[in-house]
mmCIF file of C-alpha atoms and ligand atoms in Angstrom:
data_model
loop_
_atom_site.group_PDB
_atom_site.id
_atom_site.type_symbol
_atom_site.label_atom_id
_atom_site.label_comp_id
_atom_site.label_asym_id
_atom_site.label_seq_id
_atom_site.Cartn_x
_atom_site.Cartn_y
_atom_site.Cartn_z
ATOM 1 C CA ASN A 17 34.055 64.177 -1.952
ATOM 2 C CA ALA A 18 33.349 66.977 0.378
ATOM 3 C CA ALA A 19 35.914 69.807 1.752
ATOM 4 C CA PRO A 20 38.840 68.882 3.939
ATOM 5 C CA VAL A 21 37.992 69.220 7.667
ATOM 6 C CA THR A 22 40.566 70.600 9.533
ATOM 7 C CA VAL A 23 41.450 68.872 12.632
ATOM 8 C CA THR A 24 44.177 70.485 15.104
ATOM 9 C CA VAL A 25 45.870 67.976 17.397
ATOM 10 C CA THR A 26 48.016 69.154 20.076
ATOM 11 C CA GLY A 27 50.878 67.121 21.915
ATOM 12 C CA ALA A 28 51.303 65.876 18.257
ATOM 13 C CA ALA A 29 54.721 64.214 18.841
ATOM 14 C CA GLY A 30 53.355 62.470 22.030
ATOM 15 C CA GLN A 31 52.287 58.837 22.606
ATOM 16 C CA ILE A 32 48.538 59.394 22.506
ATOM 17 C CA ALA A 33 49.004 61.252 19.195
ATOM 18 C CA TYR A 34 51.190 58.379 17.798
ATOM 19 C CA GLY A 35 48.205 56.280 17.913
ATOM 20 C CA LEU A 36 45.571 58.772 17.084
ATOM 21 C CA LEU A 37 46.856 60.590 13.895
ATOM 22 C CA PHE A 38 46.857 57.739 11.874
ATOM 23 C CA ARG A 39 43.541 56.852 12.583
ATOM 24 C CA ILE A 40 42.321 60.149 11.719
ATOM 25 C CA ALA A 41 44.300 60.099 8.521
ATOM 26 C CA SER A 42 42.478 56.650 7.714
ATOM 27 C CA GLY A 43 39.058 57.920 7.917
ATOM 28 C CA ALA A 44 38.220 56.559 11.253
ATOM 29 C CA LEU A 45 37.099 59.854 12.910
ATOM 30 C CA LEU A 46 34.821 61.347 10.457
ATOM 31 C CA GLY A 47 34.014 58.552 7.936
ATOM 32 C CA SER A 48 35.806 57.414 4.621
ATOM 33 C CA ASP A 49 33.687 60.440 2.643
ATOM 34 C CA THR A 50 35.632 63.143 4.539
ATOM 35 C CA PRO A 51 39.232 64.181 3.734
ATOM 36 C CA VAL A 52 41.012 66.005 6.494
ATOM 37 C CA ARG A 53 43.928 68.526 6.904
ATOM 38 C CA LEU A 54 45.888 68.105 10.081
ATOM 39 C CA ARG A 55 47.157 70.784 12.025
ATOM 40 C CA LEU A 56 49.833 69.473 14.349
ATOM 41 C CA LEU A 57 50.628 71.543 17.183
ATOM 42 C CA GLU A 58 54.099 70.930 19.538
ATOM 43 C CA THR A 59 56.237 72.556 22.171
ATOM 44 C CA PRO A 60 59.407 74.034 20.392
ATOM 45 C CA ALA A 61 61.503 71.321 21.877
ATOM 46 C CA ALA A 62 59.257 68.441 20.276
ATOM 47 C CA VAL A 63 59.133 70.097 16.595
ATOM 48 C CA GLY A 64 61.841 67.839 15.258
ATOM 49 C CA SER A 65 60.344 64.670 16.564
ATOM 50 C CA LEU A 66 57.016 65.971 15.455
ATOM 51 C CA GLU A 67 58.609 66.242 11.568
ATOM 52 C CA GLY A 68 59.459 62.883 11.756
ATOM 53 C CA VAL A 69 55.687 61.769 12.521
ATOM 54 C CA ALA A 70 54.725 63.807 9.895
ATOM 55 C CA MET A 71 57.018 62.027 7.555
ATOM 56 C CA GLU A 72 55.214 58.920 8.549
ATOM 57 C CA LEU A 73 51.957 60.100 7.911
ATOM 58 C CA GLU A 74 52.980 61.179 4.451
ATOM 59 C CA ASP A 75 54.239 57.590 3.843
ATOM 60 C CA GLY A 76 50.780 56.401 4.664
ATOM 61 C CA ALA A 77 49.660 57.671 1.462
ATOM 62 C CA PHE A 78 46.471 58.056 3.000
ATOM 63 C CA PRO A 79 43.773 59.087 0.049
ATOM 64 C CA LEU A 80 41.871 61.103 2.585
ATOM 65 C CA LEU A 81 44.749 62.978 4.066
ATOM 66 C CA ALA A 82 44.560 66.503 2.681
ATOM 67 C CA GLY A 83 47.396 68.074 4.009
ATOM 68 C CA ILE A 84 49.767 68.463 6.971
ATOM 69 C CA ASP A 85 51.050 71.943 8.808
ATOM 70 C CA ILE A 86 53.371 71.898 12.062
ATOM 71 C CA SER A 87 53.524 74.571 14.219
ATOM 72 C CA ASP A 88 54.631 75.324 17.805
ATOM 73 C CA ASP A 89 52.340 78.686 17.805
ATOM 74 C CA PRO A 90 48.920 77.890 19.161
ATOM 75 C CA TRP A 91 47.813 81.118 16.968
ATOM 76 C CA ILE A 92 48.648 79.195 13.817
ATOM 77 C CA GLY A 93 47.897 75.679 15.123
ATOM 78 C CA PHE A 94 44.173 76.602 15.903
ATOM 79 C CA ASP A 95 43.707 78.644 12.714
ATOM 80 C CA GLY A 96 40.455 77.640 10.861
ATOM 81 C CA ALA A 97 40.364 74.322 12.899
ATOM 82 C CA ASN A 98 36.818 72.393 12.679
ATOM 83 C CA ILE A 99 37.931 69.875 15.361
ATOM 84 C CA ALA A 100 40.462 70.290 18.074
ATOM 85 C CA ILE A 101 41.911 67.269 19.956
ATOM 86 C CA LEU A 102 44.089 68.787 22.959
ATOM 87 C CA VAL A 103 46.181 65.864 23.923
ATOM 88 C CA GLY A 104 49.366 68.083 24.760
ATOM 89 C CA ALA A 105 49.681 69.058 28.767
ATOM 90 C CA ARG A 106 52.417 69.039 31.411
ATOM 91 C CA PRO A 107 52.457 65.777 32.749
ATOM 92 C CA ARG A 108 52.905 65.124 36.648
ATOM 93 C CA THR A 109 56.319 64.498 37.796
ATOM 94 C CA ALA A 110 57.239 63.016 40.944
ATOM 95 C CA GLY A 111 56.774 65.323 44.073
ATOM 96 C CA MET A 112 54.225 67.200 42.386
ATOM 97 C CA GLU A 113 51.034 67.849 44.252
ATOM 98 C CA ARG A 114 47.564 68.113 42.131
ATOM 99 C CA SER A 115 47.892 71.821 42.630
ATOM 100 C CA ASP A 116 51.033 72.154 41.236
ATOM 101 C CA LEU A 117 49.712 70.333 38.290
ATOM 102 C CA LEU A 118 46.456 72.552 37.853
ATOM 103 C CA ALA A 119 49.078 75.471 37.956
ATOM 104 C CA ALA A 120 51.349 74.136 35.564
ATOM 105 C CA ASN A 121 48.738 73.210 33.067
ATOM 106 C CA GLY A 122 47.143 76.810 33.508
ATOM 107 C CA PRO A 123 49.031 78.904 31.147
ATOM 108 C CA ILE A 124 48.852 76.106 28.397
ATOM 109 C CA PHE A 125 44.962 76.106 28.095
ATOM 110 C CA THR A 126 44.661 79.865 28.817
ATOM 111 C CA ASP A 127 46.642 80.279 25.613
ATOM 112 C CA GLN A 128 44.970 77.570 23.442
ATOM 113 C CA GLY A 129 41.667 78.960 24.557
ATOM 114 C CA ALA A 130 42.140 82.134 23.769
ATOM 115 C CA ALA A 131 43.880 81.124 20.107
ATOM 116 C CA ILE A 132 40.618 79.043 19.674
ATOM 117 C CA ASN A 133 38.652 82.015 20.342
ATOM 118 C CA ALA A 134 40.512 84.166 17.910
ATOM 119 C CA ASN A 135 41.291 81.919 15.128
ATOM 120 C CA ALA A 136 39.079 78.581 14.876
ATOM 121 C CA ALA A 137 36.339 77.935 12.549
ATOM 122 C CA GLU A 138 32.775 78.908 13.115
ATOM 123 C CA ASP A 139 31.898 75.467 13.902
ATOM 124 C CA ILE A 140 34.843 74.433 16.209
ATOM 125 C CA ARG A 141 34.373 71.475 18.514
ATOM 126 C CA VAL A 142 37.344 70.953 21.305
ATOM 127 C CA LEU A 143 37.780 67.589 22.848
ATOM 128 C CA VAL A 144 40.478 67.772 25.752
ATOM 129 C CA VAL A 145 42.438 64.845 26.474
ATOM 130 C CA GLY A 146 45.447 66.080 28.590
ATOM 131 C CA ASN A 147 45.226 65.843 32.056
ATOM 132 C CA PRO A 148 43.681 67.200 34.292
ATOM 133 C CA ALA A 149 41.284 66.828 31.642
ATOM 134 C CA ASN A 150 37.919 68.259 32.839
ATOM 135 C CA THR A 151 39.640 70.991 34.393
ATOM 136 C CA ASN A 152 41.654 72.101 31.449
ATOM 137 C CA ALA A 153 38.984 72.010 29.260
ATOM 138 C CA PHE A 154 37.183 74.483 31.873
ATOM 139 C CA ILE A 155 40.091 77.002 31.556
ATOM 140 C CA ALA A 156 40.120 76.898 27.683
ATOM 141 C CA MET A 157 36.414 77.434 27.897
ATOM 142 C CA SER A 158 36.593 80.313 30.246
ATOM 143 C CA ASN A 159 39.154 81.683 27.752
ATOM 144 C CA ALA A 160 37.011 81.395 24.595
ATOM 145 C CA PRO A 161 34.259 83.590 25.291
ATOM 146 C CA ASP A 162 32.904 84.032 21.616
ATOM 147 C CA VAL A 163 32.818 80.302 21.434
ATOM 148 C CA PRO A 164 29.650 78.404 22.839
ATOM 149 C CA ALA A 165 30.647 76.873 25.837
ATOM 150 C CA GLY A 166 29.070 73.678 25.153
ATOM 151 C CA ARG A 167 31.735 73.099 22.307
ATOM 152 C CA PHE A 168 34.277 72.550 25.024
ATOM 153 C CA THR A 169 34.533 68.954 26.154
ATOM 154 C CA ALA A 170 36.826 66.555 27.930
ATOM 155 C CA LEU A 171 37.304 62.721 27.561
ATOM 156 C CA THR A 172 35.741 60.017 29.676
ATOM 157 C CA ARG A 173 34.996 57.917 26.783
ATOM 158 C CA LEU A 174 38.213 55.732 27.623
ATOM 159 C CA ASP A 175 36.650 55.039 31.203
ATOM 160 C CA HIS A 176 33.219 54.536 29.410
ATOM 161 C CA ASN A 177 34.881 51.885 27.231
ATOM 162 C CA ARG A 178 36.705 50.563 29.952
ATOM 163 C CA ALA A 179 33.180 49.681 31.971
ATOM 164 C CA ILE A 180 32.026 48.160 28.672
ATOM 165 C CA ALA A 181 35.005 45.892 28.714
ATOM 166 C CA GLN A 182 34.726 44.586 32.014
ATOM 167 C CA VAL A 183 31.146 43.858 31.801
ATOM 168 C CA ALA A 184 32.008 41.888 28.635
ATOM 169 C CA GLU A 185 34.493 40.104 30.355
ATOM 170 C CA LYS A 186 31.922 39.500 33.504
ATOM 171 C CA THR A 187 28.958 38.429 31.076
ATOM 172 C CA GLY A 188 30.637 36.804 28.314
ATOM 173 C CA ALA A 189 28.550 39.462 25.982
ATOM 174 C CA ALA A 190 30.138 41.088 22.978
ATOM 175 C CA ALA A 191 30.820 44.950 23.694
ATOM 176 C CA ALA A 192 28.546 45.624 20.724
ATOM 177 C CA ASP A 193 25.645 43.844 23.160
ATOM 178 C CA ILE A 194 26.360 46.233 25.960
ATOM 179 C CA ALA A 195 24.727 49.691 26.234
ATOM 180 C CA ARG A 196 23.715 52.267 28.231
ATOM 181 C CA ILE A 197 27.007 52.549 30.446
ATOM 182 C CA ILE A 198 27.304 55.631 32.411
ATOM 183 C CA VAL A 199 30.450 57.410 33.539
ATOM 184 C CA TRP A 200 29.912 60.375 35.850
ATOM 185 C CA GLY A 201 31.930 63.293 36.963
ATOM 186 C CA ASN A 202 35.697 63.750 36.969
ATOM 187 C CA HIS A 203 38.307 61.651 34.810
ATOM 188 C CA SER A 204 40.223 60.818 37.733
ATOM 189 C CA ALA A 205 39.997 58.091 40.415
ATOM 190 C CA THR A 206 36.723 59.776 41.875
ATOM 191 C CA GLN A 207 34.454 58.873 38.956
ATOM 192 C CA TYR A 208 31.561 56.751 39.126
ATOM 193 C CA PRO A 209 30.962 54.029 36.322
ATOM 194 C CA ASP A 210 27.368 53.190 36.871
ATOM 195 C CA LEU A 211 26.034 50.086 35.527
ATOM 196 C CA THR A 212 22.295 51.092 36.895
ATOM 197 C CA HIS A 213 20.586 51.856 33.484
ATOM 198 C CA ALA A 214 22.926 49.597 31.599
ATOM 199 C CA THR A 215 21.777 46.624 29.298
ATOM 200 C CA VAL A 216 23.393 43.410 28.122
ATOM 201 C CA ARG A 217 21.702 42.032 24.972
ATOM 202 C CA GLY A 218 18.719 44.264 26.234
ATOM 203 C CA ARG A 219 18.245 43.111 29.762
ATOM 204 C CA SER A 220 19.215 44.851 32.725
ATOM 205 C CA ALA A 221 23.047 44.382 33.239
ATOM 206 C CA LEU A 222 22.617 44.224 37.019
ATOM 207 C CA GLU A 223 20.521 41.608 36.459
ATOM 208 C CA VAL A 224 22.515 39.675 34.169
ATOM 209 C CA ILE A 225 25.448 39.953 36.343
ATOM 210 C CA ASP A 226 23.603 39.441 39.352
ATOM 211 C CA ASP A 227 26.682 39.991 41.758
ATOM 212 C CA SER A 228 26.271 43.308 43.541
ATOM 213 C CA ALA A 229 29.614 42.522 45.588
ATOM 214 C CA TRP A 230 31.459 42.074 42.108
ATOM 215 C CA VAL A 231 30.022 45.493 41.098
ATOM 216 C CA THR A 232 31.224 47.472 44.022
ATOM 217 C CA ASP A 233 34.188 45.630 44.876
ATOM 218 C CA HIS A 234 35.716 44.867 41.468
ATOM 219 C CA PHE A 235 34.070 46.620 38.798
ATOM 220 C CA ILE A 236 34.028 50.304 40.216
ATOM 221 C CA PRO A 237 37.712 50.027 41.292
ATOM 222 C CA THR A 238 38.741 48.176 38.461
ATOM 223 C CA VAL A 239 37.605 50.878 35.956
ATOM 224 C CA GLN A 240 38.831 53.699 38.305
ATOM 225 C CA GLN A 241 42.279 52.253 38.622
ATOM 226 C CA ARG A 242 42.724 50.825 35.010
ATOM 227 C CA GLY A 243 44.924 53.448 33.915
ATOM 228 C CA THR A 244 47.665 52.621 36.830
ATOM 229 C CA ALA A 245 47.206 49.045 36.244
ATOM 230 C CA ILE A 246 48.179 49.526 32.546
ATOM 231 C CA ILE A 247 51.428 51.596 33.688
ATOM 232 C CA LYS A 248 52.279 48.875 35.954
ATOM 233 C CA ALA A 249 51.632 45.978 33.229
ATOM 234 C CA ARG A 250 53.030 47.864 29.959
ATOM 235 C CA GLY A 251 55.786 50.167 31.761
ATOM 236 C CA ALA A 252 54.064 53.060 29.865
ATOM 237 C CA SER A 253 50.427 54.680 29.908
ATOM 238 C CA SER A 254 47.348 53.409 27.877
ATOM 239 C CA ALA A 255 48.196 55.601 25.163
ATOM 240 C CA ALA A 256 46.701 53.536 22.106
ATOM 241 C CA SER A 257 43.362 53.008 24.073
ATOM 242 C CA ALA A 258 43.182 56.675 24.888
ATOM 243 C CA ALA A 259 43.759 57.327 21.279
ATOM 244 C CA SER A 260 40.806 55.144 20.357
ATOM 245 C CA ALA A 261 38.681 56.659 22.980
ATOM 246 C CA ALA A 262 39.258 60.220 21.414
ATOM 247 C CA ILE A 263 38.174 58.951 18.086
ATOM 248 C CA ASP A 264 35.040 57.411 19.434
ATOM 249 C CA HIS A 265 33.983 60.757 21.392
ATOM 250 C CA ILE A 266 34.533 63.137 18.310
ATOM 251 C CA HIS A 267 33.126 60.312 15.942
ATOM 252 C CA ASP A 268 30.043 60.025 17.764
ATOM 253 C CA TRP A 269 29.563 63.886 18.367
ATOM 254 C CA VAL A 270 29.664 64.649 14.826
ATOM 255 C CA LEU A 271 27.949 61.513 13.396
ATOM 256 C CA GLY A 272 25.576 60.484 16.302
ATOM 257 C CA THR A 273 25.228 57.721 18.957
ATOM 258 C CA ALA A 274 23.408 54.377 18.075
ATOM 259 C CA PRO A 275 19.706 54.429 18.094
ATOM 260 C CA GLY A 276 18.724 53.082 21.696
ATOM 261 C CA ASP A 277 22.296 53.749 23.265
ATOM 262 C CA TRP A 278 24.142 56.653 24.659
ATOM 263 C CA THR A 279 27.763 57.424 25.454
ATOM 264 C CA SER A 280 29.599 59.378 28.084
ATOM 265 C CA MET A 281 31.189 62.698 27.590
ATOM 266 C CA ALA A 282 32.284 65.505 30.116
ATOM 267 C CA VAL A 283 30.682 68.412 28.921
ATOM 268 C CA PRO A 284 29.724 71.984 30.721
ATOM 269 C CA SER A 285 26.771 71.100 33.182
ATOM 270 C CA ASP A 286 23.189 72.752 32.471
ATOM 271 C CA GLY A 287 22.581 71.942 35.941
ATOM 272 C CA SER A 288 21.611 68.405 35.163
ATOM 273 C CA TYR A 289 21.682 65.806 38.430
ATOM 274 C CA GLY A 290 22.519 68.499 40.724
ATOM 275 C CA VAL A 291 26.043 69.353 39.167
ATOM 276 C CA PRO A 292 26.640 73.026 39.270
ATOM 277 C CA GLU A 293 26.034 74.709 35.880
ATOM 278 C CA GLY A 294 29.036 75.310 33.999
ATOM 279 C CA LEU A 295 31.298 72.815 35.558
ATOM 280 C CA ILE A 296 32.797 70.180 33.208
ATOM 281 C CA SER A 297 31.638 66.800 34.367
ATOM 282 C CA SER A 298 30.931 63.593 32.663
ATOM 283 C CA PHE A 299 27.257 62.884 31.705
ATOM 284 C CA PRO A 300 25.603 60.241 29.676
ATOM 285 C CA VAL A 301 24.668 61.862 26.365
ATOM 286 C CA THR A 302 22.933 60.980 23.125
ATOM 287 C CA CYS A 303 24.360 62.623 19.895
ATOM 288 C CA SER A 304 22.616 63.564 16.627
ATOM 289 C CA ARG A 305 23.478 66.013 13.850
ATOM 290 C CA GLY A 306 26.735 67.244 15.522
ATOM 291 C CA GLU A 307 24.990 68.066 18.878
ATOM 292 C CA TYR A 308 24.755 66.323 22.047
ATOM 293 C CA ALA A 309 22.109 66.156 24.858
ATOM 294 C CA VAL A 310 22.251 65.167 28.115
ATOM 295 C CA VAL A 311 20.369 62.157 28.905
ATOM 296 C CA PRO A 312 17.427 63.676 30.861
ATOM 297 C CA ASP A 313 15.447 62.209 33.801
ATOM 298 C CA LEU A 314 17.221 59.308 34.882
ATOM 299 C CA GLU A 315 16.608 57.893 38.400
ATOM 300 C CA ILE A 316 19.544 58.599 40.745
ATOM 301 C CA GLY A 317 19.797 56.002 43.503
ATOM 302 C CA GLU A 318 21.066 57.088 47.080
ATOM 303 C CA PHE A 319 24.678 55.221 46.289
ATOM 304 C CA ALA A 320 24.717 56.779 42.719
ATOM 305 C CA ARG A 321 23.782 60.262 44.331
ATOM 306 C CA THR A 322 26.999 59.948 47.292
ATOM 307 C CA ARG A 323 29.259 58.875 44.190
ATOM 308 C CA ILE A 324 28.607 61.703 41.902
ATOM 309 C CA ASP A 325 28.817 64.170 44.469
ATOM 310 C CA HIS A 326 31.914 62.974 45.583
ATOM 311 C CA SER A 327 33.382 63.323 42.160
ATOM 312 C CA VAL A 328 31.669 66.696 41.597
ATOM 313 C CA ALA A 329 33.170 68.001 44.785
ATOM 314 C CA GLU A 330 36.509 67.363 43.350
ATOM 315 C CA LEU A 331 35.695 69.186 40.433
ATOM 316 C CA VAL A 332 34.539 72.110 42.179
ATOM 317 C CA GLY A 333 37.839 72.180 44.002
ATOM 318 C CA GLU A 334 39.524 71.924 40.787
ATOM 319 C CA ARG A 335 37.587 74.731 39.431
ATOM 320 C CA ASP A 336 38.070 77.003 42.440
ATOM 321 C CA ALA A 337 41.676 76.584 42.381
ATOM 322 C CA VAL A 338 42.305 77.653 38.918
ATOM 323 C CA ILE A 339 39.827 80.570 39.414
ATOM 324 C CA ASP A 340 42.139 81.489 42.507
ATOM 325 C CA LEU A 341 45.077 81.190 40.020
ATOM 326 C CA GLY A 342 43.612 83.560 37.344
ATOM 327 C CA TYR A 343 43.251 81.187 34.958
ATOM 328 C CA ALA A 344 39.492 80.977 34.782
ATOM 329 C CA LYS A 345 36.614 83.271 35.448
ATOM 330 C CA ARG A 346 33.549 82.309 37.411
ATOM 331 C CA SER A 347 30.557 81.461 34.984
HETATM 332 P P1 NAI B 17 53.262 62.313 25.947
HETATM 333 O O1 NAI B 17 54.379 63.056 27.104
HETATM 334 O O2 NAI B 17 53.818 61.190 25.302
HETATM 335 O O3 NAI B 17 52.981 63.599 25.172
HETATM 336 C C1 NAI B 17 52.590 64.767 25.076
HETATM 337 C C2 NAI B 17 53.096 65.738 24.321
HETATM 338 O O4 NAI B 17 52.563 66.739 24.694
HETATM 339 C C3 NAI B 17 54.528 65.695 24.413
HETATM 340 O O5 NAI B 17 55.199 65.553 23.168
HETATM 341 C C4 NAI B 17 54.484 67.330 24.696
HETATM 342 O O6 NAI B 17 55.799 68.111 24.114
HETATM 343 C C5 NAI B 17 53.563 67.722 24.126
HETATM 344 N N1 NAI B 17 53.000 69.376 24.694
HETATM 345 C C6 NAI B 17 53.288 69.528 26.288
HETATM 346 N N2 NAI B 17 52.983 70.933 26.324
HETATM 347 C C7 NAI B 17 52.343 71.601 24.985
HETATM 348 C C8 NAI B 17 51.960 72.427 24.659
HETATM 349 N N3 NAI B 17 51.834 73.580 25.434
HETATM 350 N N4 NAI B 17 51.297 72.535 23.243
HETATM 351 C C9 NAI B 17 51.576 71.530 22.524
HETATM 352 N N5 NAI B 17 52.250 70.367 23.024
HETATM 353 C C10 NAI B 17 52.545 70.022 24.020
HETATM 354 O O7 NAI B 17 52.056 62.055 26.705
HETATM 355 P P2 NAI B 17 50.734 61.333 25.921
HETATM 356 O O8 NAI B 17 50.832 59.533 26.903
HETATM 357 O O9 NAI B 17 50.585 61.491 24.866
HETATM 358 O O10 NAI B 17 49.332 61.775 26.986
HETATM 359 C C11 NAI B 17 49.023 63.020 26.892
HETATM 360 C C12 NAI B 17 48.224 63.534 27.891
HETATM 361 O O11 NAI B 17 46.945 62.851 27.982
HETATM 362 C C13 NAI B 17 48.505 63.349 29.422
HETATM 363 O O12 NAI B 17 48.141 64.497 30.207
HETATM 364 C C14 NAI B 17 47.957 62.317 29.830
HETATM 365 O O13 NAI B 17 47.504 62.188 31.551
HETATM 366 C C15 NAI B 17 46.728 62.324 29.483
HETATM 367 N N6 NAI B 17 45.363 61.227 29.286
HETATM 368 C C16 NAI B 17 44.209 61.387 29.362
HETATM 369 C C17 NAI B 17 43.374 60.260 29.228
HETATM 370 C C18 NAI B 17 41.866 60.323 29.419
HETATM 371 O O14 NAI B 17 41.114 59.586 29.355
HETATM 372 N N7 NAI B 17 41.354 61.493 29.544
HETATM 373 C C19 NAI B 17 43.793 59.138 29.062
HETATM 374 C C20 NAI B 17 45.235 58.823 28.865
HETATM 375 C C21 NAI B 17 46.003 59.983 29.039
#
């Protein structure tokens, strides 16, 4: 067996983490040859509850679980971290504007970015799940000047997987038969799930679906609003599917995307597709040997351009707000 990989998870006593930690311990994140050491980070108020989660993890008797550490101090929680999944965030409460949410999360991701900068392992890879995920990742990146910017990513894989599920349902194909879906932009209702380049069993998805009204009037809003629909149905947010998507994101980043396919990740823009450089926005990416690359040279039609620009404008607004609040610097 290889040496254990240290995986830090924040918000470790929360709902998503409850779905996430057991799958990490089982080997779903990094494969069945790689032991993991979990470093679990919570707020002081939730440490007691987290001790219960740690007891359950122990009781899983997972052969790959090399150790569990608990902390409420980011300076300890990110010590030696190879992978950090930042799930903990201040949730939006009644009457809170988006700007209040950005302000409430600013200090959390400022501190965590600084702690990652100081204490994480050289090969640290960061996935931000806690909302507003793209902009929280931007804040953490901005506060970690010694870590390559590209190591900071945010989760849009849940949206990507939701898009696959909708196409599978519409066409009767299996999820595994669907490839080259793209989610562009922000993990918010402005995201653009794009089927232009998607395939079903190797054929153009748009040709197989042959129903453009379904794409614009059903598919796009359903993917955008899926989180709200699940809260309405379940009375709680989509924690298990979010956890599953976080596993997929890190798994593919580290171990690679399938040949001929790509995935969606929110990553710092290199200026591709007209997205301002440094903005953490969702792109189609391929991953190989632990590195991701934005898929180049895809044709972007007029409809897609408008949708991408709309979501990117929202991200620019969020970025400028957190820069004005002093949580991030202009790169
Ligand atoms: P939750 O409320 O059950 O758990 C969040 C946990 O984070 C709580 O236990 C809380 O004590 C902890 N926490 C808060 N601040 C912290 C800090 N500074 N350090 C460490 N821990 C801290 O929420 P849940 O359902 O687990 O969701 C977590 C986040 O994920 C939310 O922001 C939610 O909006 C977001 N989310 C993102 C998705 C995505 O696709 N990007 C999908 C679904 C949820």
